[in-house]
XYZ file of C-alpha atoms in Angstrom:
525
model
C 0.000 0.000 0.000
C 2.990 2.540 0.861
C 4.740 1.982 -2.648
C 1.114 2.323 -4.268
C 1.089 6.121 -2.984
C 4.232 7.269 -3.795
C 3.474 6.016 -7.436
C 0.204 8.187 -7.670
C 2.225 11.008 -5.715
C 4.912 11.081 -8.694
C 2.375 10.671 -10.994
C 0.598 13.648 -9.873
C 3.728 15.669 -9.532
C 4.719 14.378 -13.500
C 1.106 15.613 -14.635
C 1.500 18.903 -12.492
C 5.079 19.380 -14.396
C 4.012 18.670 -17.942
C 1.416 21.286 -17.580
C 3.307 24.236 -15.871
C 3.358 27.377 -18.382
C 5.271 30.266 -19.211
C 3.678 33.906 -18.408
C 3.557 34.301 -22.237
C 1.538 31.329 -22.927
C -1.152 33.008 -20.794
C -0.846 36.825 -23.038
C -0.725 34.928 -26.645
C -4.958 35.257 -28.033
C -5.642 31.784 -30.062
C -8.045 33.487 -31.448
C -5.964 36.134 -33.342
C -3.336 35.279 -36.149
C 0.676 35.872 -34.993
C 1.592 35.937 -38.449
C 0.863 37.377 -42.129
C 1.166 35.390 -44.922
C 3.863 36.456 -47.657
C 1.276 36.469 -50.098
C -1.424 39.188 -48.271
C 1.504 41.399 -47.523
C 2.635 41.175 -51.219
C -0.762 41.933 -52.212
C -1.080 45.373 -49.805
C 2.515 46.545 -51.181
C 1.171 46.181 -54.916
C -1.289 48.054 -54.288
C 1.122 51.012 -52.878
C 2.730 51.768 -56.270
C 0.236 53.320 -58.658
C -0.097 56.596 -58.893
C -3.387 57.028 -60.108
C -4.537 59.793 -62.656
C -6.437 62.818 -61.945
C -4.295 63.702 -58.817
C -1.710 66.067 -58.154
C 1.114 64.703 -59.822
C -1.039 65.382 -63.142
C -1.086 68.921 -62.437
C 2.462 68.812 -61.539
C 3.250 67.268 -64.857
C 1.192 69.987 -66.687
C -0.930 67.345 -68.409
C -4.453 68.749 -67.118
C -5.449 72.010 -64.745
C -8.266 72.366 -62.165
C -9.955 75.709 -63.375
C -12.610 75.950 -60.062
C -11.439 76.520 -56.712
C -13.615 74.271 -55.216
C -11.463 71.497 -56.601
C -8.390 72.916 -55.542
C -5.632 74.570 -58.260
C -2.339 74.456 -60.418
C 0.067 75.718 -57.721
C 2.762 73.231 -57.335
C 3.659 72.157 -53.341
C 5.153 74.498 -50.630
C 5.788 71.870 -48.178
C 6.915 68.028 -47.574
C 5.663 64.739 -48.837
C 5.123 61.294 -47.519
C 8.202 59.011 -46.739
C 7.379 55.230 -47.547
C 8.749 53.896 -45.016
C 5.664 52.578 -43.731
C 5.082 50.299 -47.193
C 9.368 49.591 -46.722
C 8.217 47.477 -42.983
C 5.463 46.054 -44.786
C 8.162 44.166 -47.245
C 10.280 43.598 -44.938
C 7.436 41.691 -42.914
C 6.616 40.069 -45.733
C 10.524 38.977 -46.678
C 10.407 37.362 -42.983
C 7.689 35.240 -43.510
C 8.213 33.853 -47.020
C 11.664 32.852 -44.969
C 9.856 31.347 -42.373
C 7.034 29.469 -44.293
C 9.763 28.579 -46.917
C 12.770 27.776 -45.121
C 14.675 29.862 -47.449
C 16.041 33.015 -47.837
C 15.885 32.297 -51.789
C 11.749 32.219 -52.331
C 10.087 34.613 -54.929
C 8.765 37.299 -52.139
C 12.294 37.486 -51.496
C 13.215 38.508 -54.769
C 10.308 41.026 -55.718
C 11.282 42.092 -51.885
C 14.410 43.301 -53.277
C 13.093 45.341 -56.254
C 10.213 46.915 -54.423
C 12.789 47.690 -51.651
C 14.707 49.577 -54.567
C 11.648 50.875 -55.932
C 10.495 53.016 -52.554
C 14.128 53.860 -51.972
C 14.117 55.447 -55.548
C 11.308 57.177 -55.037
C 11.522 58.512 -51.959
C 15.436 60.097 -52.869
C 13.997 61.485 -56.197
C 11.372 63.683 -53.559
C 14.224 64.897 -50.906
C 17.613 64.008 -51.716
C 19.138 62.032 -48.773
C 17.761 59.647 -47.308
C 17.996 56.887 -44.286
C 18.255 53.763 -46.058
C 21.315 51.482 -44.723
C 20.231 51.975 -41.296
C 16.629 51.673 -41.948
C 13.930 49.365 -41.316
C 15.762 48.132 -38.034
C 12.435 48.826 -35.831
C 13.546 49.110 -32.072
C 17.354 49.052 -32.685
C 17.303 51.884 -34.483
C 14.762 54.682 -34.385
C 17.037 57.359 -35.515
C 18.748 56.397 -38.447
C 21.520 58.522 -40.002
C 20.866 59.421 -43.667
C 22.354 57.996 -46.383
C 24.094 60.455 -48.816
C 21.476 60.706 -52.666
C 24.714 59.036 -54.534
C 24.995 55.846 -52.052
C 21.163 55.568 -52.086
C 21.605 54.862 -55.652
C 24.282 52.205 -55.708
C 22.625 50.126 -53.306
C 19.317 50.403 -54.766
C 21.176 49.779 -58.418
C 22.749 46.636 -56.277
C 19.168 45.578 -55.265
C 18.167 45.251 -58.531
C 20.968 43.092 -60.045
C 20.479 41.075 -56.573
C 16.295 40.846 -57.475
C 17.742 39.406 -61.027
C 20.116 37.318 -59.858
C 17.468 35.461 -57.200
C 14.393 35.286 -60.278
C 16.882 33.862 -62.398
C 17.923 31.110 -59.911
C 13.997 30.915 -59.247
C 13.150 30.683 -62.855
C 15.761 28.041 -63.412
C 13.987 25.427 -60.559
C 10.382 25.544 -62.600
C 9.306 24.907 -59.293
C 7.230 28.331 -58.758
C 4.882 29.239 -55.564
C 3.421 32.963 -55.578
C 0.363 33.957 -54.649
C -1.074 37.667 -54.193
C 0.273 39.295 -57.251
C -2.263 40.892 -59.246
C -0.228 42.352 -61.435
C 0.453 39.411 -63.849
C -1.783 36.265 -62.659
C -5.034 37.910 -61.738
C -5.172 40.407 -64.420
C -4.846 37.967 -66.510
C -7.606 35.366 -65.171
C -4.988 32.890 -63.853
C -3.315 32.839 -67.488
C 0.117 34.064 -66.563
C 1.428 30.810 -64.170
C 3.641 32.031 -61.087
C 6.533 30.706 -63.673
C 5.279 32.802 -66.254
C 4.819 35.708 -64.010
C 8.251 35.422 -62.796
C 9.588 36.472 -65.743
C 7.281 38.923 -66.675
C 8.855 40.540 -63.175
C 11.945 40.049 -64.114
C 11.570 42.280 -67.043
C 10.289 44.896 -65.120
C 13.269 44.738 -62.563
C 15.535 44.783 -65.320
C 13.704 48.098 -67.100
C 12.877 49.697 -64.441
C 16.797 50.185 -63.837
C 17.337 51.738 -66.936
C 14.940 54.389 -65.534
C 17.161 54.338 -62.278
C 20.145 54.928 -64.360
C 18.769 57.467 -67.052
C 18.065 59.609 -63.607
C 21.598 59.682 -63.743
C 21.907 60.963 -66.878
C 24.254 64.393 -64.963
C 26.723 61.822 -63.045
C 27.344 59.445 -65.863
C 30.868 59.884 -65.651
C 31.139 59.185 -62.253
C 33.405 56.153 -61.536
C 31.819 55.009 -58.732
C 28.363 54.531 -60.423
C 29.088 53.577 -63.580
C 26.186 54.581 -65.263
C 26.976 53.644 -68.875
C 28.599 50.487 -68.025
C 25.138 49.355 -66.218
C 23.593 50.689 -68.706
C 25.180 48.784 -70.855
C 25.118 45.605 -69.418
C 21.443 45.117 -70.157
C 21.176 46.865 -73.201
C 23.409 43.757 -74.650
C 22.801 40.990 -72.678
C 19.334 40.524 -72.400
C 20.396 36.634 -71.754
C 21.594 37.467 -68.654
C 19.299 40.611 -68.108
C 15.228 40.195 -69.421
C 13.447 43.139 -70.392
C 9.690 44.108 -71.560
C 9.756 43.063 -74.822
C 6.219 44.721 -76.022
C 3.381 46.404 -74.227
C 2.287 43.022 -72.618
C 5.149 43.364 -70.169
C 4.051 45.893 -69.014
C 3.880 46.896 -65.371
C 0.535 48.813 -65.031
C -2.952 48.547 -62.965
C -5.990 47.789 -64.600
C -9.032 49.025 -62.996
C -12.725 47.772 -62.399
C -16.439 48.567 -62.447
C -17.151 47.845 -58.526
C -13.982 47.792 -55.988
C -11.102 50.049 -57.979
C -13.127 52.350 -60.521
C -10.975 55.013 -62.661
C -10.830 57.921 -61.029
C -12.886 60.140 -63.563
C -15.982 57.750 -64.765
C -19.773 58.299 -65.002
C -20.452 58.942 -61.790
C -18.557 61.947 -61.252
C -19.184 63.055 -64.582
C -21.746 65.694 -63.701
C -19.563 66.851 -60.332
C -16.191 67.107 -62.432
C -16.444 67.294 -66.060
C -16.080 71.050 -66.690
C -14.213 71.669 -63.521
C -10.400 70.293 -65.117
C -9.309 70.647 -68.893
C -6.324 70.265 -70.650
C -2.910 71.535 -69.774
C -1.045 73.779 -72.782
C 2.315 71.376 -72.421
C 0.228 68.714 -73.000
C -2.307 69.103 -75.898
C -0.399 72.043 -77.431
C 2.485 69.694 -77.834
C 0.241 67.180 -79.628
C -1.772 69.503 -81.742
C 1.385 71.427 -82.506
C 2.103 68.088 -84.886
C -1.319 67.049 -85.542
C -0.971 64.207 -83.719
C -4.347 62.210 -83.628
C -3.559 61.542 -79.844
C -5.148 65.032 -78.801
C -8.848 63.847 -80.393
C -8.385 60.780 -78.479
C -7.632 62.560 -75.347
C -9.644 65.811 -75.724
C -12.605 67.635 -76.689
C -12.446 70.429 -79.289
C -12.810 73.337 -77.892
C -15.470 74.649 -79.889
C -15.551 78.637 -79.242
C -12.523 79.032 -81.316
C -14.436 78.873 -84.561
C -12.939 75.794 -85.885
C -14.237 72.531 -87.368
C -14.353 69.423 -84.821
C -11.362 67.356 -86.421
C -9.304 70.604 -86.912
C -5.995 70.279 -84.785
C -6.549 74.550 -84.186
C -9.723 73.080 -81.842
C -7.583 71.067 -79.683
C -6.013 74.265 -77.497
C -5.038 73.588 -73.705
C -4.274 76.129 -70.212
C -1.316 77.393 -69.719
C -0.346 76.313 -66.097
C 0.579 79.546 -64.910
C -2.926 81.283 -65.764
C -4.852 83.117 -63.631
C -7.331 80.567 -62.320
C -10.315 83.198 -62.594
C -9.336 83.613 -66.105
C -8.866 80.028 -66.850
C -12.757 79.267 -65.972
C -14.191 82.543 -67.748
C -12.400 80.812 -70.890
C -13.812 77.284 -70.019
C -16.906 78.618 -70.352
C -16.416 80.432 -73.598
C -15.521 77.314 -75.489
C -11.776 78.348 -75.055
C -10.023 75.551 -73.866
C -10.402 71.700 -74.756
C -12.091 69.609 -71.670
C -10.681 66.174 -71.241
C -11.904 63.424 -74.049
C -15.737 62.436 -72.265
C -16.598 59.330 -74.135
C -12.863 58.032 -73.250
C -12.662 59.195 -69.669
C -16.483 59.491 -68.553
C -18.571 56.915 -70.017
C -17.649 53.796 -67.858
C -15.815 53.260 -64.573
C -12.831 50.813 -65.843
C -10.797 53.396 -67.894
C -7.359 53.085 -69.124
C -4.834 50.919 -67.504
C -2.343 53.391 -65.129
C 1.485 52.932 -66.315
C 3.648 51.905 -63.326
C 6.562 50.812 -65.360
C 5.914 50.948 -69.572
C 8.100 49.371 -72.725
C 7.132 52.873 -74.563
C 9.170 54.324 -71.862
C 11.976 51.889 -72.200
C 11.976 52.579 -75.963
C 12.498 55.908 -74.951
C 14.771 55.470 -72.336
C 17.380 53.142 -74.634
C 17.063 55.784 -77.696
C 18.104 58.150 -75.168
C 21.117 56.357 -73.913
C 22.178 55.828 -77.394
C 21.875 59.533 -78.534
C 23.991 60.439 -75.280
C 26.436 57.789 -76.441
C 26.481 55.649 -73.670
C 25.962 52.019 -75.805
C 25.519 52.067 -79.569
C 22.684 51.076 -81.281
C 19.941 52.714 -83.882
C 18.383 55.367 -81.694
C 15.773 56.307 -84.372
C 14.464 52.467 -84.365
C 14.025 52.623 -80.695
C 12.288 56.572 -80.950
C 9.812 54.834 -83.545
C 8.873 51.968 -81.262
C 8.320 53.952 -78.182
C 6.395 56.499 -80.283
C 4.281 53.423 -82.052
C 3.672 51.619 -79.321
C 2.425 54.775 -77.758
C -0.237 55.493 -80.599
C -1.055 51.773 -79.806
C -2.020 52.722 -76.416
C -4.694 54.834 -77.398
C -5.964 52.579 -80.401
C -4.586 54.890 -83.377
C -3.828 52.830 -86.574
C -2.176 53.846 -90.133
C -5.441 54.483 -92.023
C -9.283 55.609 -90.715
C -9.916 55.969 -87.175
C -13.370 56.788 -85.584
C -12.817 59.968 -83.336
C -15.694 60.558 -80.631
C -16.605 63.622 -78.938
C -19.694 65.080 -76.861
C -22.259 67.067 -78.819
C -22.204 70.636 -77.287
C -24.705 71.522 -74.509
C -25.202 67.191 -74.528
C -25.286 64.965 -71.633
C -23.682 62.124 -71.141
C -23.960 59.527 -73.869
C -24.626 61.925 -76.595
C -22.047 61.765 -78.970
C -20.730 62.359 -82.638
C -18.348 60.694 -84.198
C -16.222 61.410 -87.324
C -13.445 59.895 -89.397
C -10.371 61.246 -89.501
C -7.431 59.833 -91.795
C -4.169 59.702 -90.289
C -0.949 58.334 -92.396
C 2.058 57.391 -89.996
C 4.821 58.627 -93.108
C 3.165 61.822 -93.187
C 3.195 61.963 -89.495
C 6.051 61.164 -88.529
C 8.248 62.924 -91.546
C 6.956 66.488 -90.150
C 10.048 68.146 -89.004
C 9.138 68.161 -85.513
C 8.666 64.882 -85.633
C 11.403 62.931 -87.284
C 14.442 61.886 -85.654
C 16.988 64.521 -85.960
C 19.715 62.344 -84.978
C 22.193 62.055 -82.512
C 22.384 65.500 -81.511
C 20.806 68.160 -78.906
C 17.552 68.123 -81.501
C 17.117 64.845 -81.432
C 17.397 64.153 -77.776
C 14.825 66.741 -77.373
C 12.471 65.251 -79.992
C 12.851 61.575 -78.145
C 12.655 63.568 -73.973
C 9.400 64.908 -75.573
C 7.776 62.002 -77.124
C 9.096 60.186 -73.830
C 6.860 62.932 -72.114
C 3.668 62.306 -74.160
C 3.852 58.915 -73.504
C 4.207 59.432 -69.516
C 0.354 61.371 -69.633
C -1.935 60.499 -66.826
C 0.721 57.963 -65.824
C 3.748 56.763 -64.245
C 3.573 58.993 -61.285
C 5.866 62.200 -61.123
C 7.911 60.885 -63.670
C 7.006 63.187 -66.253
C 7.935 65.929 -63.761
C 11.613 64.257 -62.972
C 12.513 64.380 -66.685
C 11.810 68.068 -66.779
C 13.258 68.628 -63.720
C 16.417 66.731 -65.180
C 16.465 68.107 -69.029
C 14.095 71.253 -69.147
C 11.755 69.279 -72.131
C 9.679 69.762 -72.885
C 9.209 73.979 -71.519
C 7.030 73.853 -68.837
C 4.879 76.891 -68.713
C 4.725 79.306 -65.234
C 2.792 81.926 -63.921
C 0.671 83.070 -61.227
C -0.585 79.990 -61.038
C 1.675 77.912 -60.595
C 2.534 79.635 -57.291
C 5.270 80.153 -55.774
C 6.660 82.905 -57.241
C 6.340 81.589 -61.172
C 8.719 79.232 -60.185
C 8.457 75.225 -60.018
C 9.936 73.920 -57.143
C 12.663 71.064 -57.371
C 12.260 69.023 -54.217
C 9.475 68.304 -51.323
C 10.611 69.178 -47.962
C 11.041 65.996 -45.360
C 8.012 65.334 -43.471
C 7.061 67.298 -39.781
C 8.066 63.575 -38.398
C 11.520 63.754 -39.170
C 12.127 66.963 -38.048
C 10.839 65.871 -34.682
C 11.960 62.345 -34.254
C 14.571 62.207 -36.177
C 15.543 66.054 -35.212
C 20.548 65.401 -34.837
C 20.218 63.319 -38.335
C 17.904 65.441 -40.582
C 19.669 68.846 -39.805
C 23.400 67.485 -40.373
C 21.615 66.196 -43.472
C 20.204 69.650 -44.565
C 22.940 70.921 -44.031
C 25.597 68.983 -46.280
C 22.867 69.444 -48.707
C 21.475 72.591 -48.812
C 23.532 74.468 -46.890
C 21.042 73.776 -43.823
C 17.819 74.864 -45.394
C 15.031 72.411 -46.077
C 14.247 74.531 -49.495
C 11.870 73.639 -51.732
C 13.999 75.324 -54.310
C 17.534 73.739 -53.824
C 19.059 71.425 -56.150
C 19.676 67.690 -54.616
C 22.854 65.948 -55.712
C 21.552 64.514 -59.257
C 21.220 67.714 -60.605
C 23.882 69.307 -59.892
C-alpha cells in the first residue's frame, strides 16, 4: 500500500510538471493570427505603387489644370511629402515570412522584396535628396537612423536590382514556382500568366525599371563610382543574362474595375467634375502642334474658337501659370479643350495606369544611345516607343473613328467622325522625325518620352523636366510660388521631430542647412 502512494504522488507531480506554463503562454490570443502570410503582404505593397490619374502629380506634370477653386488649383507644393517607409516594414514583414514558411532566404517574395525595396528607396530620394536607407527598417534598434548620402542611395538600390535578377533567375531556373497575391500578372490575366510565367514577366520589369534608375543619372554618368553607362550597358546587350519588356504586354501597369477600384474620372462623377479640369497647354499644345491624332483621343475640341471638330486649331489647352479666374471665364467660352468624355467618362474601368511601360523603355534606350552611352539605332528605338504609344490609345495607319460630346449634350450623346491619319506623313513632319544624334534629337525623343508618360507613371514626367528642361514647362501666377516650379518636397514634420541630430546634419551637407523647396539635390547638380 505505501509503494502504491508514492506512485500516484509522482504521478501527480509528473502531470503537475508537464502542464506548468510560461507567463507568455497566458498573453498569446488563439483566437488572433501571430503571423501574415507572404502572399497578403505582397498583395497590400502592390497596391502602394500606382499613382493614379487625376491627382496632383497630373497637375504637376502639366498634363491637365483644375480651373474651379472648389477642386483645388495648379500651384505646385510648398511643403513636404510622404516618406514610404511605412510600405518599406510592410516588405520587410513580408521577406520574414516567405523565410519562415519557406525555409529559405531564396523564395520569390524574397526577390520582388528586393526590387520593391529599390523601388520606394528610388522614389523617396527622387522627392528629398538624402535619405535613411542602410540603417533603416531596423524597428527598435534603431529609431534614428543617419541618412544615407542621394549618390549611395543609388548604388545600393542599383545593387538591389541586379540582386532581385540574380534570385528570379535562380527561381526561374527550378520551374518549381509558388506565388500567390500578385495581381499584377496572374489575376489580371484570369490565372493565365502561371507564377513561372509571371516570374519572368517581373523580371523584365526589374531589369527596365533600372534603366529608368540609371537614365536619372543621366548628370553623373561619368562618375566612376556609379558607372552609369557600363550598367547601362550591361542590359542593353545581354538581355540573356538581363530580361526586359519586350512589347506592351510586359508591361507593369494597374488595370481598374467597375465595382472595388473604378478610374478615377468615370460616369459617376461626370456631372460633379467634367467642366471643372481641362487640358494643360504642355500637353495638348504639344500634340496639336504636330497634328498628332492623340489630342482627339484625349480631348474635346474646344469649340468657341471657330474651328471645325477634327481641326488640330480646336484642340487648345491652359497654360499652367494662368490666372485661375481667367482660366474658368475661358472654359466657359468654349476656349479651352475639356478632357476626351466618351474616353474618360462613359464607364468606370478606364485606361490601364502605367507603373513601369516598354514605350518608356523605348524611350529610355534611344536616349542612352543619342547620349552615347551604348551604340545602337536610336531612331528604331524613338519609332517603337512612339508606335507603341499610338497603340495605347488605339490609333492605326489608315481611318480611325474619333468621338466627342455634342455641345450643350449629356452624357452619352455623342458624334463621331473619321479622320485619316498616315504614320509617313506623321512622322516625316520636321518636328517629328528623328533629328539624330544631336541636342535636336534628344529633345524630340525627352518629348515624345513625355507624351507617352500622360496620366501615368507617377511624377515621372515631372523628374525628366526637372532633369532636361523638355519639354518647356509653362509658369505663372498659377503655378505659385513665385512663377517658379519647385525642385524638391521638404522631409516630413516627423523627421524633423523624431529624427531632429540626423535630418539637420543632413540639410545641411545638402542645402547648406535649409530644407528649401527650391535647392538642387545631388543629381542635378
Amino acid at each position: 500500500m505505501k509503494s502504491f502512494k508514492i506512485l500516484v504522488f509522482a504521478a501527480i507531480l509528473l502531470i503537475a510538471g508537464g502542464c506548468k506554463k510560461k507567463f507568455e503562454d497566458y498573453i498569446v490570443n488563439p483566437n488572433q493570427p501571430t503571423s501574415v502570410p507572404p502572399s497578403l503582404l505582397l498583395r497590400g505593397v502592390l497596391n502602394s505603387l500606382p499613382v493614379y490619374p487625376d491627382g496632383d502629380a497630373e497637375r504637376w506634370s502639366q498634363f491637365t489644370c483644375r480651373n474651379y477653386t472648389y477642386y483645388g488649383n495648379n500651384e505646385y507644393w510648398s511643403g513636404s511629402a510622404d516618406m514610404d517607409y511605412g510600405v518599406l516594414n510592410n516588405i520587410v514583414a513580408m521577406e520574414a515570412e516567405a523565410k519562415k514558411s519557406s525555409g529559405s532566404d531564396v523564395n520569390p517574395y524574397a526577390a520582388l522584396g528586393k526590387f520593391l525595396r529599390a523601388y520606394f528607396f528610388v522614389n523617396m530620394t527622387l522627392k528629398f535628396g538624402d535619405i535613411p536607407m542602410t540603417d533603416a527598417l531596423k524597428g527598435l534598434e534603431n529609431q534614428k537612423p543617419k541618412y544615407d548620402a542621394q549618390k549611395q542611395v543609388f548604388i545600393q538600390s542599383l545593387q538591389l536590382l541586379e540582386e532581385a535578377n540574380t534570385m528570379l533567375t535562380t527561381l526561374i531556373s527550378k520551374a518549381d514556382v509558388s506565388l500567390q497575391g500578385d495581381f499584377y500578372f496572374q489575376e489580371r490575366t484570369n490565372g493565365a500568366e502561371t507564377p513561372l510565367n509571371a516570374l519572368k514577366k517581373w523580371q523584365k520589369v526589374v531589369n527596365t525599371f533600372k534603366l529608368r534608375v540609371l537614365i536619372h543619372l543621366s548628370k553623373k554618368d561619368t562618375d566612376p563610382d556609379l558607372k552609369v553607362k557600363q550598367l547601362f550597358s550591361d542590359v542593353v546587350t545581354n538581355t540573356t543574362k538581363y530580361p526586359v519588356m519586350t512589347s506592351a504586354a510586359d508591361n507593369l501597369e494597374f488595370a481598374y474595375n467597375a465595382t472595388t477600384n473604378q478610374y478615377p474620372n468615370n460616369a459617376a462623377n461626370f456631372g460633379f467634375d467634367a467642366l471643372r479640369l481641362n487640358m494643360a497647354a504642355t500637353w495638348l499644345n504639344t500634340l496639336s502642334s504636330m497634328n498628332d491624332l492623340r489630342a482627339m483621343r484625349v480631348a474635346e475640341p474646344a469649340r468657341g474658337l471657330g474651328f471645325a471638330d477634327t481641326d488640330f486649331r480646336s484642340f487648345i489647352g491652359a497654360s499652367s501659370g494662368e490666372d485661375l479666374s481667367n482660366m474658368a471665364a475661358k472654359v466657359q467660352l468654349g476656349k479651352y479643350s475639356l478632357y476626351n468624355r466618351k474616353r474618360y467618362y462613359n464607364g468606370f474601368t478606364g485606361e490601364n495606369t502605367f507603373i513601369v511601360s516598354y514605350q518608356e523603355m523605348c524611350f529610355n534606350i534611344a536616349e542612352a544611345i543619342n547620349r552615347g552611352w551604348v551604340t545602337g539605332n536610336a531612331e528604331t528605338w524613338y519609332q517603337t516607343g512612339l508606335w507603341a504609344s499610338m497603340a495605347f490609345y488605339g490609333i492605326v495607319d489608315g481611318d480611325n473613328t474619333v468621338t466627342f460630346l455634342k455641345p450643350n449634350a449629356l452624357l452619352g450623346d455623342y458624334v463621331n467622325y473619321t479622320v485619316n491619319f498616315n504614320f509617313n506623313t506623321f512622322y516625316n513632319q520636321a518636328s517629328v522625325k528623328y533629328a539624330g544624334n544631336n541636342t535636336t534629337g534628344l529633345n524630340q525623343i525627352l518629348v515624345q518620352k513625355y507624351l507617352s508618360f500622360a496620366r501615368n507613371s507617377g511624377l515621372e514626367a515631372y523628374y525628366q523636366w526637372r532633369r532636361t528642361g523638355q519639354p518647356v514647362f509653362l509658369t505663372g501666377p498659377g503655378t505659385g510660388n513665385s512663377n517658379v516650379i519647385p525642385l524638391r518636397f521638404q522631409y516630413p514634420s516627423s523627421e524633423r521631430s523624431t529624427n531632429t541630430e540626423n535630418l539637420t546634419s543632413s540639410l545641411q551637407s545638402q542645402y547648406a542647412g535649409n530644407d528649401n523647396i527650391n535647392a538642387k539635390m545631388w543629381i542635378l547638380n
